Amino acid sequence: MAKHILIFSFIILLFSCSSKQEGKIIFVQNKTELKSALDSVLPGETIILKNGVWNNTNIIFKGNGTKEKPIILKAETAGKVFIEGVSSVQLSGNYLQIKDLFFRNGYSPTKNVIAFRTAEDQLANNCSVSNCVILDFNKPQRDQDDLWVQFYGRHNKLSHCYIAGKTNGGPTVRVDLKGNQSIRNYHQIINNHFGPRPRKGGARGETIQLGSSFTSMSPSYTSIANNLFEECNGEVEIISSKTNFNEIKNNVFYKSEGSVVTRHGNYCVIDGNYFIGDGVNENYGGIRIVNTGHWITNNYFYSIIGEDFRSPLAIMNGIPKSPLNRYNQVTDVVVAYNTYVNCKSPWQFGVGSNIDQKEVLPLSEIRSARPLRTVVANNVIYNQKGDTNPIIEHDKADGVKFKSNIINNHGVDFNNKDRFKISNFDLIQLSEDIFIPNLSNEITAYSGFGFNTITNDLFGNSRKNEISIGATIQTEAKDPKILDKKKYGTSWYSNEKREEKPSIIEITSNEIDLQGKILTAKSGDILLLVKGTYTISKSLIINKNITIKSKNKEQVELVYKGNDNTPLFELQPYGILNIENIKLLGNGKQQVFANLKENMFNHYGLTVSGCEINNFDYVLKAYKQTFAEEIKFINTAISNCENGIELSEETNDRGDYNTEYLTIEHCQFTNIKSNVIDYYRGGYDESTIGGNLIVKNTTFTMCGGKEKNGILLNTRGIVNVNILNNTFINNPVQLVALLWGAKNNHHSNNNIENSGKIQVEENLKMKLMY
């Protein structure tokens, strides 16, 4: 018996050792050990990276695990391994897993931060990246496009990650379908938190792009599900679906300035998503439809007031016989069982119709093909404040069938009443942003072809034997807690920031004191300058959010004695300067504000209020590939400068521009010789709908004398311009402004004396971007 026990124990020991060998843990402390481990790793093994900073680390992860024995590369402690510097990850093979890494303080040397391939013919299949963070991992220059996660191969997954802060060109995440090995890929992008993506200032700023124009006929079957998109403001498209048979399901789009767009490709299912706005910001969008065969079902829209491209539901006109990279006609689309609460003109048809621009565009660009064989049925609209135009037809919606739609417009009359049943139903509030309609059985749901496949509602309740319309069936419901961030992203990182009260720091009339306090202040602090004159001998560096103002609005002067062609304030990445009630004096050859010529890998911002600016070369000099989300000059007098506000170096005509919002209010410009306001966006592209300029209650006197084109306010290509309540006196120019009539350019109530005129040209000729 003892002998048998000994033999049995020996067998157990051998089996145990064998199992341990197959599941071996390999702990690596440096790049040399990591490379050695990667070169010899076997199925079932786990490579663990030591906690700390891994600088300039390019990981090439190849291997062939199995479903039962994947190969894992992970952090010693989740979130404690920092991938920094010039670093990237590439993986290829089968059943590889990457977990728990934090990418920060750097950028990729290649086109991808994480790529699911190691060479053109070495792709990843059944691999995953999970529980990782990529934060502000931007190229040094805005025009250096890259992708933070690039999918190749098949059956790969990005899950439970937090990804935020991309400022340079290129989608954050992209699925590539070039080659048979990457079509019918069934990739999954699930349970992630896509945190704020700042406005890019032009195209190429999507959060997710599925394929490209030239693979748009390929089947993808990619699933984007259960993600939170928070303040994803990169451009007009948050998700750009450009392939066939994709599914976008159960996601939350929270205060994101853009839309989910079926840009190319066909047969996309967009189901059970939440689109949450605030009823104020017109840039928050919904769903925009192009192409064939899409099903838009069970979606909830709250306080979305965007128009045209950013309307809650935008169904576009197409181009007859469209090339692959333009706009195909919308056909055979179903929009059913959706709920719209307090949305402005939620249904817009014929969006993008541009027949009136045929004089300046080739026929291949004219979007005249109206939607066909499209069904809009069983939807609910509720407007607390009645809407006179719940439906807007930019072109006739005669190819659209409307069935069993209901509206409570609170007694306000509207057009197209024949497309709705008018009702007085009320709402049941589940949370701050979620209201569900409390309906009776006063309307019978339309049962169209294939409607039996819509088996569940927004909350996952079965629609079997239910006749309810709208996104939710009529049943008792609970708060879905869609903004509980614990449901998305990593287990270890949160973007919730505790608000800190700013420190008030008093500065004496001493240059060293001012420079030192700017350096040591924390973001958000306020520097108070006591009365006096400060002589500044070199540029003041602004690389955080800082306010500089005079104490009690006493007279404070900053006299800049720095070198010619240098700025008094150098605005670096993350630098947001608010300056108030200060007089700024130069020698005529310097700049007041300028950003870096290179390495502006993140945005800056500027607000100037109650100041006097005198005798500089440039008031603001913005260099190419730099971007500010907002620039404001308020109650400020600017005089005797060679150049004013110059934001015109994005001359590549790719739709880029240097700031999203430029606001000039209650200012005085006197003797500014050129570039008084020079704000440029080049290239014709309907997806670039920015540049925003307001010039209001401002006086311009004796300005523009050296302006070569004879135009005082240069706004070429800027889409949104409003010039109102201004005074122009003795400005030696031919035109005050040349506005683009076909876009959102307006002028009103301006007093013009001996200063030319404001001219509106309906269709400006612009260089095509493609």
Short mmCIF file of C-alpha atoms in Angstrom, two decimals, residues 16-360:
data_model
loop_
_atom_site.label_atom_id
_atom_site.label_comp_id
_atom_site.label_asym_id
_atom_site.label_seq_id
_atom_site.Cartn_x
_atom_site.Cartn_y
_atom_site.Cartn_z
CA SER A 16 2.06 19.21 -11.25
CA CYS A 17 5.53 20.09 -12.53
CA SER A 18 4.37 19.65 -16.13
CA SER A 19 1.39 21.94 -15.53
CA LYS A 20 3.56 24.54 -13.89
CA GLN A 21 5.99 24.41 -16.79
CA GLU A 22 3.16 25.00 -19.30
CA GLY A 23 1.84 27.94 -17.29
CA LYS A 24 5.23 29.43 -16.47
CA ILE A 25 5.49 32.99 -15.17
CA ILE A 26 8.38 34.96 -16.68
CA PHE A 27 9.26 38.11 -14.76
CA VAL A 28 11.28 40.68 -16.74
CA GLN A 29 12.99 43.80 -15.39
CA ASN A 30 14.42 45.48 -18.50
CA LYS A 31 14.20 45.59 -22.27
CA THR A 32 16.90 42.96 -22.77
CA GLU A 33 15.09 40.44 -20.56
CA LEU A 34 11.79 41.34 -22.25
CA LYS A 35 13.17 40.65 -25.72
CA SER A 36 14.64 37.34 -24.59
CA ALA A 37 11.33 36.30 -23.06
CA LEU A 38 9.37 37.29 -26.16
CA ASP A 39 11.75 35.35 -28.41
CA SER A 40 11.14 32.08 -26.57
CA VAL A 41 7.66 32.33 -25.06
CA LEU A 42 5.42 29.27 -25.26
CA PRO A 43 1.67 28.67 -25.11
CA GLY A 44 0.23 29.13 -21.64
CA GLU A 45 3.11 31.32 -20.42
CA THR A 46 2.79 34.79 -18.91
CA ILE A 47 5.39 37.54 -19.24
CA ILE A 48 5.19 40.07 -16.42
CA LEU A 49 6.75 43.52 -16.79
CA LYS A 50 8.29 44.94 -13.63
CA ASN A 51 6.54 48.02 -12.24
CA GLY A 52 8.06 51.34 -13.26
CA VAL A 53 8.78 53.40 -16.37
CA TRP A 54 9.63 51.56 -19.58
CA ASN A 55 11.12 54.32 -21.71
CA ASN A 56 11.63 54.10 -25.49
CA THR A 57 10.28 50.56 -25.55
CA ASN A 58 9.11 49.01 -28.79
CA ILE A 59 7.51 45.66 -28.07
CA ILE A 60 7.32 43.07 -30.86
CA PHE A 61 5.03 40.37 -29.46
CA LYS A 62 4.85 37.25 -31.64
CA GLY A 63 3.55 33.88 -30.61
CA ASN A 64 1.04 31.14 -31.11
CA GLY A 65 -1.02 30.43 -28.06
CA THR A 66 -4.23 28.48 -28.05
CA LYS A 67 -7.71 29.23 -26.80
CA GLU A 68 -7.02 27.14 -23.71
CA LYS A 69 -3.40 28.32 -23.32
CA PRO A 70 -3.08 31.95 -24.44
CA ILE A 71 0.21 33.82 -24.15
CA ILE A 72 -0.10 36.82 -21.85
CA LEU A 73 1.97 39.99 -21.56
CA LYS A 74 0.96 42.08 -18.55
CA ALA A 75 2.02 44.53 -15.88
CA GLU A 76 3.31 43.39 -12.50
CA THR A 77 0.59 45.62 -11.05
CA ALA A 78 -2.20 46.98 -13.23
CA GLY A 79 -1.51 50.62 -13.99
CA LYS A 80 2.01 50.62 -12.51
CA VAL A 81 3.86 49.86 -15.73
CA PHE A 82 4.28 53.10 -17.70
CA ILE A 83 5.14 52.93 -21.39
CA GLU A 84 6.76 56.29 -22.14
CA GLY A 85 9.01 58.05 -24.63
CA VAL A 86 9.15 56.84 -28.23
CA SER A 87 7.35 53.54 -27.76
CA SER A 88 4.87 51.19 -29.40
CA VAL A 89 3.47 47.66 -29.32
CA GLN A 90 3.02 45.27 -32.24
CA LEU A 91 1.56 41.80 -31.92
CA SER A 92 1.01 38.94 -34.36
CA GLY A 93 0.12 35.30 -34.15
CA ASN A 94 -2.73 33.64 -32.29
CA TYR A 95 -4.30 33.95 -28.85
CA LEU A 96 -2.04 36.68 -27.47
CA GLN A 97 -3.22 38.94 -24.64
CA ILE A 98 -1.89 42.32 -23.50
CA LYS A 99 -3.11 43.68 -20.17
CA ASP A 100 -2.77 46.47 -17.62
CA LEU A 101 -0.32 48.87 -19.37
CA PHE A 102 -0.32 52.68 -19.15
CA PHE A 103 0.85 54.60 -22.24
CA ARG A 104 1.73 58.22 -21.37
CA ASN A 105 4.36 60.95 -21.82
CA GLY A 106 5.38 59.93 -25.29
CA TYR A 107 4.39 58.93 -28.80
CA SER A 108 4.79 56.09 -31.25
CA PRO A 109 7.70 56.00 -33.72
CA THR A 110 5.39 54.33 -36.24
CA LYS A 111 1.88 54.91 -37.54
CA ASN A 112 0.41 52.95 -34.61
CA VAL A 113 0.70 52.91 -30.85
CA ILE A 114 -0.76 49.39 -30.76
CA ALA A 115 -0.94 47.41 -34.00
CA PHE A 116 -2.44 43.95 -34.45
CA ARG A 117 0.35 42.97 -36.82
CA THR A 118 4.17 42.91 -36.84
CA ALA A 119 4.60 42.97 -40.62
CA GLU A 120 2.37 43.28 -43.63
CA ASP A 121 1.98 39.50 -43.83
CA GLN A 122 2.18 38.77 -40.09
CA LEU A 123 -1.20 39.53 -38.54
CA ALA A 124 -2.88 38.86 -35.23
CA ASN A 125 -5.90 36.59 -34.84
CA ASN A 126 -7.93 35.91 -31.68
CA CYS A 127 -5.78 38.40 -29.76
CA SER A 128 -6.77 41.03 -27.23
CA VAL A 129 -5.72 44.27 -25.54
CA SER A 130 -7.51 44.89 -22.25
CA ASN A 131 -7.43 46.96 -19.06
CA CYS A 132 -4.94 49.43 -20.58
CA VAL A 133 -4.79 53.23 -20.69
CA ILE A 134 -3.56 55.39 -23.57
CA LEU A 135 -3.50 59.04 -22.48
CA ASP A 136 -2.23 62.06 -24.44
CA PHE A 137 0.18 59.85 -26.38
CA ASN A 138 0.47 62.35 -29.23
CA LYS A 139 2.95 62.88 -32.03
CA PRO A 140 5.02 66.08 -31.69
CA GLN A 141 3.23 67.74 -34.62
CA ARG A 142 -0.51 67.87 -35.33
CA ASP A 143 -0.09 66.90 -39.01
CA GLN A 144 1.84 63.74 -38.11
CA ASP A 145 -1.13 61.40 -38.37
CA ASP A 146 -1.21 58.11 -36.52
CA LEU A 147 -3.64 55.62 -35.02
CA TRP A 148 -3.52 54.64 -31.39
CA VAL A 149 -5.03 51.20 -31.97
CA GLN A 150 -4.98 49.65 -35.44
CA PHE A 151 -6.80 46.37 -36.03
CA TYR A 152 -5.69 43.81 -38.60
CA GLY A 153 -6.46 40.10 -38.91
CA ARG A 154 -9.58 38.54 -37.43
CA HIS A 155 -11.37 38.00 -34.14
CA ASN A 156 -9.33 40.55 -32.18
CA LYS A 157 -10.60 42.50 -29.21
CA LEU A 158 -10.09 45.87 -27.50
CA SER A 159 -11.86 45.82 -24.16
CA HIS A 160 -12.06 47.61 -20.80
CA CYS A 161 -9.55 50.29 -21.80
CA TYR A 162 -9.48 54.03 -21.18
CA ILE A 163 -8.32 56.03 -24.20
CA ALA A 164 -8.29 59.84 -24.27
CA GLY A 165 -6.54 63.02 -25.32
CA LYS A 166 -5.64 62.47 -28.99
CA THR A 167 -4.90 65.85 -30.61
CA ASN A 168 -3.00 64.96 -33.77
CA GLY A 169 -4.49 63.72 -37.01
CA GLY A 170 -5.88 60.25 -37.50
CA PRO A 171 -8.69 58.23 -35.93
CA THR A 172 -8.07 57.02 -32.39
CA VAL A 173 -9.01 53.44 -33.29
CA ARG A 174 -9.19 52.01 -36.79
CA VAL A 175 -10.08 48.67 -38.35
CA ASP A 176 -8.10 47.85 -41.49
CA LEU A 177 -9.61 45.55 -44.13
CA LYS A 178 -6.92 45.52 -46.79
CA GLY A 179 -6.52 41.88 -47.82
CA ASN A 180 -8.61 38.76 -47.42
CA GLN A 181 -6.94 37.99 -44.10
CA SER A 182 -8.66 41.04 -42.55
CA ILE A 183 -12.17 40.91 -44.01
CA ARG A 184 -15.03 39.18 -42.18
CA ASN A 185 -12.95 40.01 -39.15
CA TYR A 186 -15.53 39.94 -36.33
CA HIS A 187 -13.41 42.29 -34.21
CA GLN A 188 -14.85 43.49 -30.90
CA ILE A 189 -14.48 46.98 -29.41
CA ILE A 190 -16.33 46.56 -26.14
CA ASN A 191 -16.69 47.99 -22.63
CA ASN A 192 -14.18 50.78 -23.22
CA HIS A 193 -14.25 54.35 -21.96
CA PHE A 194 -13.30 56.73 -24.76
CA GLY A 195 -12.56 59.84 -22.76
CA PRO A 196 -12.35 63.38 -24.08
CA ARG A 197 -10.86 63.77 -27.53
CA PRO A 198 -10.28 67.53 -27.97
CA ARG A 199 -11.45 69.31 -31.07
CA LYS A 200 -8.91 68.79 -33.81
CA GLY A 201 -9.72 71.72 -36.07
CA GLY A 202 -10.40 69.87 -39.30
CA ALA A 203 -10.99 66.37 -40.63
CA ARG A 204 -9.18 63.15 -39.63
CA GLY A 205 -10.30 63.29 -36.02
CA GLU A 206 -12.69 60.35 -35.65
CA THR A 207 -12.69 58.29 -32.47
CA ILE A 208 -13.35 55.04 -34.35
CA GLN A 209 -13.10 54.39 -38.08
CA LEU A 210 -14.15 51.06 -39.54
CA GLY A 211 -12.36 50.60 -42.84
CA SER A 212 -11.82 53.15 -45.57
CA SER A 213 -13.48 54.37 -48.73
CA PHE A 214 -11.60 51.87 -50.84
CA THR A 215 -12.48 48.81 -48.74
CA SER A 216 -16.07 49.95 -48.24
CA MET A 217 -17.52 47.08 -50.24
CA SER A 218 -15.87 44.53 -47.94
CA PRO A 219 -17.74 42.70 -45.14
CA SER A 220 -16.32 43.50 -41.70
CA TYR A 221 -18.79 42.34 -39.01
CA THR A 222 -17.07 44.52 -36.40
CA SER A 223 -18.93 45.00 -33.13
CA ILE A 224 -18.74 48.27 -31.15
CA ALA A 225 -20.72 47.64 -27.98
CA ASN A 226 -21.19 48.80 -24.39
CA ASN A 227 -18.70 51.66 -24.62
CA LEU A 228 -18.86 55.15 -23.11
CA PHE A 229 -17.93 57.98 -25.49
CA GLU A 230 -17.42 61.07 -23.31
CA GLU A 231 -16.72 64.45 -24.93
CA CYS A 232 -15.37 62.88 -28.09
CA ASN A 233 -15.12 66.16 -29.99
CA GLY A 234 -12.40 65.46 -32.56
CA GLU A 235 -14.58 66.11 -35.60
CA VAL A 236 -18.08 65.71 -37.01
CA GLU A 237 -17.82 61.89 -37.07
CA ILE A 238 -17.36 60.06 -33.76
CA ILE A 239 -17.73 56.62 -35.34
CA SER A 240 -17.27 56.39 -39.09
CA SER A 241 -18.52 53.06 -40.43
CA LYS A 242 -17.01 52.47 -43.86
CA THR A 243 -17.54 48.75 -44.34
CA ASN A 244 -20.40 46.26 -44.36
CA PHE A 245 -22.32 44.40 -41.64
CA ASN A 246 -21.05 46.29 -38.60
CA GLU A 247 -22.97 46.52 -35.34
CA ILE A 248 -22.97 49.60 -33.07
CA LYS A 249 -24.94 48.60 -30.01
CA ASN A 250 -25.65 49.69 -26.42
CA ASN A 251 -23.13 52.54 -26.37
CA VAL A 252 -23.45 55.88 -24.59
CA PHE A 253 -22.51 59.08 -26.44
CA TYR A 254 -22.31 61.70 -23.71
CA LYS A 255 -21.86 65.33 -24.69
CA SER A 256 -19.83 64.39 -27.74
CA GLU A 257 -19.58 66.87 -30.61
CA GLY A 258 -20.28 64.62 -33.55
CA SER A 259 -22.37 61.73 -34.77
CA VAL A 260 -22.35 58.04 -35.53
CA VAL A 261 -22.06 57.97 -39.31
CA THR A 262 -22.53 55.19 -41.86
CA ARG A 263 -20.09 57.04 -44.08
CA HIS A 264 -19.53 54.19 -46.57
CA GLY A 265 -20.52 50.56 -46.66
CA ASN A 266 -23.89 48.97 -46.08
CA TYR A 267 -26.06 46.96 -43.69
CA CYS A 268 -25.00 48.52 -40.41
CA VAL A 269 -27.10 47.89 -37.29
CA ILE A 270 -27.23 50.83 -34.86
CA ASP A 271 -29.26 49.62 -31.91
CA GLY A 272 -29.88 50.50 -28.28
CA ASN A 273 -27.55 53.51 -28.03
CA TYR A 274 -27.94 56.65 -25.90
CA PHE A 275 -27.18 60.11 -27.30
CA ILE A 276 -27.11 62.65 -24.48
CA GLY A 277 -26.83 66.41 -25.06
CA ASP A 278 -27.54 69.46 -22.94
CA GLY A 279 -30.01 71.43 -25.05
CA VAL A 280 -27.43 74.21 -25.47
CA ASN A 281 -24.47 72.96 -27.50
CA GLU A 282 -25.51 72.57 -31.13
CA ASN A 283 -22.47 70.44 -31.92
CA TYR A 284 -23.73 67.37 -30.07
CA GLY A 285 -25.07 65.04 -32.74
CA GLY A 286 -26.87 61.77 -33.28
CA ILE A 287 -26.90 59.39 -36.26
CA ARG A 288 -26.12 60.31 -39.87
CA ILE A 289 -27.06 57.86 -42.60
CA VAL A 290 -25.43 57.26 -45.99
CA ASN A 291 -25.65 54.14 -48.20
CA THR A 292 -27.86 51.06 -48.09
CA GLY A 293 -29.62 48.63 -45.81
CA HIS A 294 -29.01 50.09 -42.34
CA TRP A 295 -31.30 49.42 -39.36
CA ILE A 296 -31.57 52.19 -36.77
CA THR A 297 -33.53 50.80 -33.83
CA ASN A 298 -34.16 51.24 -30.10
CA ASN A 299 -31.99 54.36 -29.77
CA TYR A 300 -32.61 57.15 -27.25
CA PHE A 301 -31.87 60.82 -27.98
CA TYR A 302 -32.01 63.46 -25.26
CA SER A 303 -31.58 67.24 -25.70
CA ILE A 304 -29.73 66.91 -29.02
CA ILE A 305 -30.23 70.20 -30.86
CA GLY A 306 -27.63 69.91 -33.63
CA GLU A 307 -28.65 70.65 -37.20
CA ASP A 308 -27.77 69.28 -40.63
CA PHE A 309 -24.79 66.94 -40.23
CA ARG A 310 -25.24 66.90 -36.46
CA SER A 311 -29.00 66.53 -36.26
CA PRO A 312 -30.41 63.65 -34.15
CA LEU A 313 -31.30 61.77 -37.34
CA ALA A 314 -29.67 63.01 -40.53
CA ILE A 315 -30.48 61.11 -43.72
CA MET A 316 -28.32 62.42 -46.53
CA ASN A 317 -28.71 62.99 -50.19
CA GLY A 318 -26.26 61.01 -52.31
CA ILE A 319 -24.33 61.61 -55.49
CA PRO A 320 -25.67 59.83 -58.58
CA LYS A 321 -23.18 57.13 -59.62
CA SER A 322 -21.01 58.13 -56.72
CA PRO A 323 -17.34 57.11 -56.62
CA LEU A 324 -16.30 55.02 -53.62
CA ASN A 325 -14.94 57.95 -51.62
CA ARG A 326 -18.00 60.19 -51.87
CA TYR A 327 -21.70 59.78 -50.97
CA ASN A 328 -23.86 56.90 -52.15
CA GLN A 329 -27.63 57.24 -52.20
CA VAL A 330 -29.55 56.13 -49.11
CA THR A 331 -31.78 53.16 -49.91
CA ASP A 332 -33.62 50.42 -48.01
CA VAL A 333 -33.02 51.86 -44.55
CA VAL A 334 -35.22 51.23 -41.49
CA VAL A 335 -35.53 53.76 -38.66
CA ALA A 336 -37.81 52.18 -36.07
CA TYR A 337 -38.60 52.14 -32.35
CA ASN A 338 -36.50 55.18 -31.41
CA THR A 339 -37.32 57.84 -28.79
CA TYR A 340 -36.48 61.55 -29.08
CA VAL A 341 -36.90 63.75 -26.00
CA ASN A 342 -36.49 67.54 -26.28
CA CYS A 343 -34.54 67.35 -29.53
CA LYS A 344 -34.62 70.15 -32.09
CA SER A 345 -35.88 69.18 -35.56
CA PRO A 346 -34.90 65.59 -34.87
CA TRP A 347 -35.52 64.22 -38.37
CA GLN A 348 -33.70 65.86 -41.25
CA PHE A 349 -33.84 64.48 -44.78
CA GLY A 350 -31.80 65.39 -47.83
CA VAL A 351 -28.97 66.62 -45.61
CA GLY A 352 -26.01 67.77 -47.68
CA SER A 353 -28.11 68.67 -50.72
CA ASN A 354 -25.93 71.11 -52.65
CA ILE A 355 -27.59 71.56 -56.01
CA ASP A 356 -27.26 75.33 -55.60
CA GLN A 357 -23.45 75.00 -55.66
CA LYS A 358 -23.26 73.47 -59.12
CA GLU A 359 -21.54 76.60 -60.44
CA VAL A 360 -18.38 75.97 -58.43
#
